[in-house]
XYZ file of C-alpha atoms in Angstrom:
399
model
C 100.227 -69.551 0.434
C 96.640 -70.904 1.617
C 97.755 -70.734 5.494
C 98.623 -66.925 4.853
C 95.434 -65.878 3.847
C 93.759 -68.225 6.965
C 96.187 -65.788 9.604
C 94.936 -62.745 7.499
C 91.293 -63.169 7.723
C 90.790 -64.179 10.760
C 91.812 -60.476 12.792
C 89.683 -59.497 9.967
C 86.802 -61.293 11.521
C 87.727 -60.595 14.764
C 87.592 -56.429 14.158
C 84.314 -56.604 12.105
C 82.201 -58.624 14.731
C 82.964 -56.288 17.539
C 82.033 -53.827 15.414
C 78.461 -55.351 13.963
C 77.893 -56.373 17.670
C 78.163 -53.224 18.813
C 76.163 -50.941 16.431
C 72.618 -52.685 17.424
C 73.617 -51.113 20.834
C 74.006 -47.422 19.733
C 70.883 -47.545 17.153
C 68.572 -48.124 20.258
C 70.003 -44.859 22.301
C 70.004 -43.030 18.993
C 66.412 -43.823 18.836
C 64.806 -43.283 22.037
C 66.394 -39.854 21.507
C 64.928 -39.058 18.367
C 61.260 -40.321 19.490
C 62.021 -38.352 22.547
C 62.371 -35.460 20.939
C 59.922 -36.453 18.390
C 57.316 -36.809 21.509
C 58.051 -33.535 23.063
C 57.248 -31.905 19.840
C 54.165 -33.404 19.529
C 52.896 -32.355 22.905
C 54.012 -29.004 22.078
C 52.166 -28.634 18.759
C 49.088 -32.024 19.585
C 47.516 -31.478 16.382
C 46.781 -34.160 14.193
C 49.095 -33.750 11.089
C 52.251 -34.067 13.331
C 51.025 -37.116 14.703
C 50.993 -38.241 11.053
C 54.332 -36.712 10.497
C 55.882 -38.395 13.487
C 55.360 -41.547 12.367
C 56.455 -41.607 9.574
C 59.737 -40.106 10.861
C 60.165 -43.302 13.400
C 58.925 -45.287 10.595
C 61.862 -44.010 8.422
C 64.253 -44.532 11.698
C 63.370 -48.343 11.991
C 64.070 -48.637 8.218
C 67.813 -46.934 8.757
C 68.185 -49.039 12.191
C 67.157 -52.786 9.938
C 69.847 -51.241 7.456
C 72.712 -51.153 9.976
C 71.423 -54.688 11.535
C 74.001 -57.266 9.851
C 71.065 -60.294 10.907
C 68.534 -58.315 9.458
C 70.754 -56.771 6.032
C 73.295 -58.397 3.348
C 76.519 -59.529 4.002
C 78.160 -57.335 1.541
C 77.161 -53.744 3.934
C 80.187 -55.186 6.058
C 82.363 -52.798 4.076
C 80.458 -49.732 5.162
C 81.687 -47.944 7.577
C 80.155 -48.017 10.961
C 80.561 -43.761 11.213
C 77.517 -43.957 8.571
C 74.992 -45.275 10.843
C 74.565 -42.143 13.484
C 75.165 -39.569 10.716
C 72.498 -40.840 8.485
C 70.335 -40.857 11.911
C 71.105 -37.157 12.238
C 70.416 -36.138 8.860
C 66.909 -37.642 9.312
C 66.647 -36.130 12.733
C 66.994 -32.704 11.050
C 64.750 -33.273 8.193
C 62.241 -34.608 10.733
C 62.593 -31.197 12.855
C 62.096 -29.164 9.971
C 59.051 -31.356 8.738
C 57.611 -30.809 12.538
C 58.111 -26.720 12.384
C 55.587 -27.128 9.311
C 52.939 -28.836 11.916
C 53.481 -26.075 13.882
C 52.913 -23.577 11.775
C 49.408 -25.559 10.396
C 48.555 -26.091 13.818
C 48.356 -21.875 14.298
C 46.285 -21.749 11.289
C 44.352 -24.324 12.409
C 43.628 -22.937 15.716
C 42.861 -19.513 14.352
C 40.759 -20.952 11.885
C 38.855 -22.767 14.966
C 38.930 -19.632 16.841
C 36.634 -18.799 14.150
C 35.173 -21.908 13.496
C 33.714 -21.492 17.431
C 31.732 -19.080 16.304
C 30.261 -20.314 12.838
C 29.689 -17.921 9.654
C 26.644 -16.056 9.479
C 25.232 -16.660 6.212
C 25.170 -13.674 4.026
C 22.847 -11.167 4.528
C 20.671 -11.354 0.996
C 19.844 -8.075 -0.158
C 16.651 -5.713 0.404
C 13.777 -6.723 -2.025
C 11.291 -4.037 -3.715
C 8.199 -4.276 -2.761
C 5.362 -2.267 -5.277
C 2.352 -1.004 -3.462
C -1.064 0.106 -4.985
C -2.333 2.718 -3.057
C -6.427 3.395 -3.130
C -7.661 6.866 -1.893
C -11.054 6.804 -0.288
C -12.509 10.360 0.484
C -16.074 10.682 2.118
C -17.071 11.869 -1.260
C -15.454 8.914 -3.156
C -16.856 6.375 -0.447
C -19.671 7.274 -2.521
C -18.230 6.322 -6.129
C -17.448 3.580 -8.039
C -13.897 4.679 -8.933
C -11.811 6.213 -5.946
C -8.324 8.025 -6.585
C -5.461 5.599 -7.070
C -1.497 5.775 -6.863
C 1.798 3.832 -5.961
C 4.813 3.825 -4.283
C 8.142 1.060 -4.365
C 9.688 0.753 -1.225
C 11.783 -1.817 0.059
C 11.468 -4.693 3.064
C 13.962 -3.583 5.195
C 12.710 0.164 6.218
C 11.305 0.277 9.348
C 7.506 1.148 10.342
C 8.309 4.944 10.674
C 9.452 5.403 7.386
C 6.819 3.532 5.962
C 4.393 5.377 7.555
C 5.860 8.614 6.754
C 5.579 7.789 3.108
C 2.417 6.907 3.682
C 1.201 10.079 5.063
C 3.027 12.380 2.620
C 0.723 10.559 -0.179
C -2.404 11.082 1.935
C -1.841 14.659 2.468
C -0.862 14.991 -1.343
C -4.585 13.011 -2.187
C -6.723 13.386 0.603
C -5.830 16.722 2.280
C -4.496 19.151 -0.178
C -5.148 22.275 1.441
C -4.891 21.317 5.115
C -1.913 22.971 6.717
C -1.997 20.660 9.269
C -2.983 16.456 9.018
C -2.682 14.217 12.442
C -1.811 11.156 12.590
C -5.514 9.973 13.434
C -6.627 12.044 9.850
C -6.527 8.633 7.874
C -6.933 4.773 8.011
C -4.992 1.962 6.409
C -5.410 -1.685 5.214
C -3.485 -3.717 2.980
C -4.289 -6.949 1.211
C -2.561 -9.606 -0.593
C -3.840 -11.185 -3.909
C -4.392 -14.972 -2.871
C -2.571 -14.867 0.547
C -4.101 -12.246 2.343
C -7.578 -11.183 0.512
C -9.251 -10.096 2.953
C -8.142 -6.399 4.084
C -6.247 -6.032 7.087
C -5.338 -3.045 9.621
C -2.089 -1.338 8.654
C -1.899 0.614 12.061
C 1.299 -0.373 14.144
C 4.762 -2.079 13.556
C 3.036 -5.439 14.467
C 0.840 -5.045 11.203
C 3.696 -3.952 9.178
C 5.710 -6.898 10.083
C 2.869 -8.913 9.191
C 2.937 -7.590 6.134
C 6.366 -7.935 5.327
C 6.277 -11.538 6.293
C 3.276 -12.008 4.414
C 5.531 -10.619 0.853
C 8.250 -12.849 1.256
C 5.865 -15.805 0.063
C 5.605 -13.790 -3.565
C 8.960 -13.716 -6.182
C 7.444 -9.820 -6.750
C 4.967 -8.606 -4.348
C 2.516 -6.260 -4.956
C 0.303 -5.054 -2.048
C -2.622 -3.048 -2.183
C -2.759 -0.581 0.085
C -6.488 1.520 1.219
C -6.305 5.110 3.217
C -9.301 6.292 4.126
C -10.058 9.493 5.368
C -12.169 10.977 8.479
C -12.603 13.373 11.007
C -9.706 12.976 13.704
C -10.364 12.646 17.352
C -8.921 15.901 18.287
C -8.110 16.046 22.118
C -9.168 19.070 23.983
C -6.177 21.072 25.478
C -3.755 20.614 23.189
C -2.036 23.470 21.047
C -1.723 23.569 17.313
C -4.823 21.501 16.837
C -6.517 22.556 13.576
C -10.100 22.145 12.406
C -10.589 19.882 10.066
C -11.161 21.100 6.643
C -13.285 19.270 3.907
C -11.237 18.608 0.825
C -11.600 20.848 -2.339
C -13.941 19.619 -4.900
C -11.692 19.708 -7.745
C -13.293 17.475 -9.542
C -16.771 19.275 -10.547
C -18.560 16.821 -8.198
C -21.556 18.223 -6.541
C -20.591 18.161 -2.635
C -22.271 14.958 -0.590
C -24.267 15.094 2.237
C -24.354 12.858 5.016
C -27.792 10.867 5.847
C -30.754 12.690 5.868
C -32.775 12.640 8.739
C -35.395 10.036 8.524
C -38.777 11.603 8.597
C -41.818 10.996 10.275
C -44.626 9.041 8.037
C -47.685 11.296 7.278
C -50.648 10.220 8.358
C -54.361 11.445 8.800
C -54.885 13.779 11.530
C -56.706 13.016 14.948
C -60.120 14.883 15.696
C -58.322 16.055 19.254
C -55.391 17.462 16.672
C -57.548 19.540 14.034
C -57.752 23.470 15.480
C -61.620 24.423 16.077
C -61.092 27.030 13.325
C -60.338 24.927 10.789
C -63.510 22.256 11.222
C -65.501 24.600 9.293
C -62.644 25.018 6.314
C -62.320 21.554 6.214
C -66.317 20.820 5.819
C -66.753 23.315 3.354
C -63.894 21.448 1.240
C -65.883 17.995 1.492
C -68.956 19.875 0.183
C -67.022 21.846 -2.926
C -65.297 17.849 -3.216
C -68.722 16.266 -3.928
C -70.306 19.414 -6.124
C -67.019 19.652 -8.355
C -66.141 15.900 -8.946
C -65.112 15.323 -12.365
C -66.782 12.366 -13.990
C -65.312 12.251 -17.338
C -63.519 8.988 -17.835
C -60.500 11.229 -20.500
C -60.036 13.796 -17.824
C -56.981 13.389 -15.646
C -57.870 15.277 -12.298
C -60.324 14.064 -10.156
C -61.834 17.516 -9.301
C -62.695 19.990 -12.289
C -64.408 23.613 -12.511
C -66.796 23.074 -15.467
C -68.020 26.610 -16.304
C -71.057 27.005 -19.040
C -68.543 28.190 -21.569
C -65.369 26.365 -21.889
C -62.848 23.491 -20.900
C -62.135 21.334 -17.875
C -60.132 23.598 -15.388
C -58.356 21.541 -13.102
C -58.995 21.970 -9.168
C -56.230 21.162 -6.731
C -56.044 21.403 -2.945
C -54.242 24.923 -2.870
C -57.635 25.865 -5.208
C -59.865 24.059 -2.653
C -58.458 25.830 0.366
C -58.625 29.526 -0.844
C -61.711 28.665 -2.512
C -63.080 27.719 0.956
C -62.060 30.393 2.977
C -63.087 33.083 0.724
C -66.877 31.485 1.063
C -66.400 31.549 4.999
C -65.151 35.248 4.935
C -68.743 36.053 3.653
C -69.377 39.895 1.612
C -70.268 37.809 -1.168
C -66.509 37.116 -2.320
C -67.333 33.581 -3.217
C -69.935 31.083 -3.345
C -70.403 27.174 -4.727
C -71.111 28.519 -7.962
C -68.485 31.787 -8.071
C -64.723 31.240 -7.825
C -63.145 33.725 -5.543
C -61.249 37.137 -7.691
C -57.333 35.303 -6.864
C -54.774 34.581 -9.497
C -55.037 31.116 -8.930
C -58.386 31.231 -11.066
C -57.207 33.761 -13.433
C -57.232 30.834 -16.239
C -61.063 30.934 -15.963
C -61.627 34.615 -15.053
C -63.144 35.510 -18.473
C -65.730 32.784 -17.319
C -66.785 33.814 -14.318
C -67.932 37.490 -13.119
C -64.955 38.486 -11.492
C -63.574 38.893 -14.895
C -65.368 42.140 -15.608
C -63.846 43.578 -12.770
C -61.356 46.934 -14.188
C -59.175 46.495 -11.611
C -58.050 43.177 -13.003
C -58.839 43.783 -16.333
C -56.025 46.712 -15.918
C -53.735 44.629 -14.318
C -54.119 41.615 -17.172
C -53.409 44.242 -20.099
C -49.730 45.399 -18.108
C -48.689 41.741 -17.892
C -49.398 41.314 -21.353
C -47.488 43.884 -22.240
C -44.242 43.363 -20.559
C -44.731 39.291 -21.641
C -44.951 40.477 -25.119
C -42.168 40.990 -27.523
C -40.908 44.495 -28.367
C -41.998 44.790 -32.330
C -39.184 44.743 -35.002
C -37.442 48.132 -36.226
C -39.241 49.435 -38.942
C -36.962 49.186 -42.668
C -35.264 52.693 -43.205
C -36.780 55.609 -45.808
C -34.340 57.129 -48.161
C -35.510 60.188 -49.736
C -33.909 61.238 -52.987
C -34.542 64.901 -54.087
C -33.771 65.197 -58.009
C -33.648 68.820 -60.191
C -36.455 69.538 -62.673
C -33.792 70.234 -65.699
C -32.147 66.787 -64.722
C -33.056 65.440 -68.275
C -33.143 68.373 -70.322
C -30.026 68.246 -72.729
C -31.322 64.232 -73.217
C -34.606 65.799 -74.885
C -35.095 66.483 -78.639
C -34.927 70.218 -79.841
């Protein structure tokens, strides 16, 4: 019996070996086609996650290749069959094609996404902020106040100068030229300041200024800008058509109107000799002598030059009394003298002093005035007259 199982073992041993030394030969071909394949997909797709995937594929090959090694495994995977080996290659090879496909497919996502990635996001566009603007209206009428016409208007950072400006203009013409058919562009100026960043006032007169100014906002959370149009003549251009004249604004507030600057005036000062008319030396030395003979002395007076007559007050001499008094002594015929005032109404408070108070001509004249200065008398109360019969109170008498 033992020498039967000796003959029957050993073509046992003889089949297997041939067979475990010959599957280390076809694992190798089996293999260098798979990684061929493996590496022409790769260069096809060259993206980094099927470089990953590859590997682990050949990584998953060499495990399958140590299994069907009879050095490397157990004894007891002689009973496999050797038909295992290649098919379980195959079925790898597969999945490993269908795990590349998915590289592919990332790899076209990927390069679209870097299509776009060349060219990197813009960041979003934030949107347009308000900006509140205090608008101060400055007439040459309220140049001259303490408290000039006020408004506002919102607008936001992102319109451009024109429309700006046109707002701007509408509220000028509403404020500054109400009744002006036509307003140029040259009608009006503007500045605008900033509380704390830009306090002093700046021109507002181009797109350059404006883009100052919208610069200058972004600093504030919620600007506020004040804004000053002024008003003056425009520079009107000779030859051009449709050029109105400039009309003053209504006074609609029940201002009296302003004038510019007067005219500054020449100092008075005392005449030159070469300067005084020949016919007037004589006036004016007569006036130094009535100056020195009708000097008021009295300390409780309050003119320096008084006509004292014999009976009655202080009357008050000025130089329009002086003059006429003067030139009615030069005229001669006994109209005036030192002592006599000339017969004029400037010396009709005295008249009834002087002699030229008994004249009937003015006496005549006196009495109308007084007349038409005086009030008309009061109606006189009305008379009722009541006629009664004599037999009225007969039948009340005793028989």
């Amino acid at each position: 019996m033992p020498p039967k199982k000796s003959t029957k073992s050993l073509p046992a041993t003889a089949d297997t070996t041939p067979q475990q030394n010959n599957q280390p030969d076809t694992a190798p071909k089996l293999m260098s086609v798979v990684l061929a394949a493996l590496r022409e997909e790769e260069e096809s797709g060259s993206t980094n996650n099927s470089s990953s995937d590859s590997s682990d594929n050949d990584e998953e090959i060499t495990n399958t290749a140590d299994e069907s090694n009879p050095e490397a495994g157990e004894e007891d995977n002689e009973s496999d069959p050797p038909q295992e080996v290649p098919i379980a290659v195959l079925q790898k090879r597969a999945k490993a094609s269908k795990n590349a496909a998915t590289p592919k497919s990332f790899a076209k996502k990927t390069t679209e996404q870097g299509s776009d990635a060349g060219n990197p996001p813009t960041a979003p566009v934030p949107p347009a902020r308000k900006i509140n603007y205090n608008l101060l209206f400055f007439s040459a009428e309220d140049l001259a106040c303490c408290n000039p016409k006020a408004g506002y208007l919102i607008l936001g950072d992102d319109i451009p100068w024109e429309d700006f400006y046109a707002h701007m203009k509408i509220k000028a013409c509403d404020q500054l030229f109400p009744n002006q058919p036509v307003v140029h562009n040259n009608s009006f100026d503007m500045n605008f300041a900033i509380a704390r960043h830009v306090p002093i006032p700046l021109s507002l007169a181009s797109a350059a200024d404006y883009a100052h100014l919208t610069n200058a906002s972004k600093i504030k959370k919620n600007p506020t800008i004040k804004v000053s149009l002024t008003s003056h003549t425009p520079n009107l251009e000779p030859g051009k058509e449709n050029i109105a004249t400039a009309v003053a604004p209504a006074q609609d507030n029940g201002r009296p109107e302003l004038k510019g600057p007067a005219e500054k005036k020449k100092k008075s000062r005392a005449p030159r000799e070469t300067n005084i008319l020949p016919a007037n030396f004589a006036i004016n030395s007569k006036i130094r002598t009535l100056w020195e003979q009708w000097e008021c002395n009295v300390t409780s007076c309050k003119s320096d030059f008084c006509f004292v007559p014999a009976e009655g007050l202080h009357f008050p001499l000025g130089h329009g009394h002086f003059e006429k008094w003067a030139a009615a002594i030069l005229r001669g015929d006994n109209l005036a003298s030192m002592e006599k005032l000339p017969n004029i109404l400037l010396f009709d408070p005295v008249s009834s002093h002087t002699a030229g108070s008994k004249s009937p001509l003015l006496q005549a004249r006196l009495n109308v005035i007084t007349k038409e200065k005086a009030p008309p008398p009061p109606p006189a109360a009305p008379v009722v007259n009541v006629i009664l019969p004599n037999d009225m109170f007969n039948p009340y008498q005793h028989p």
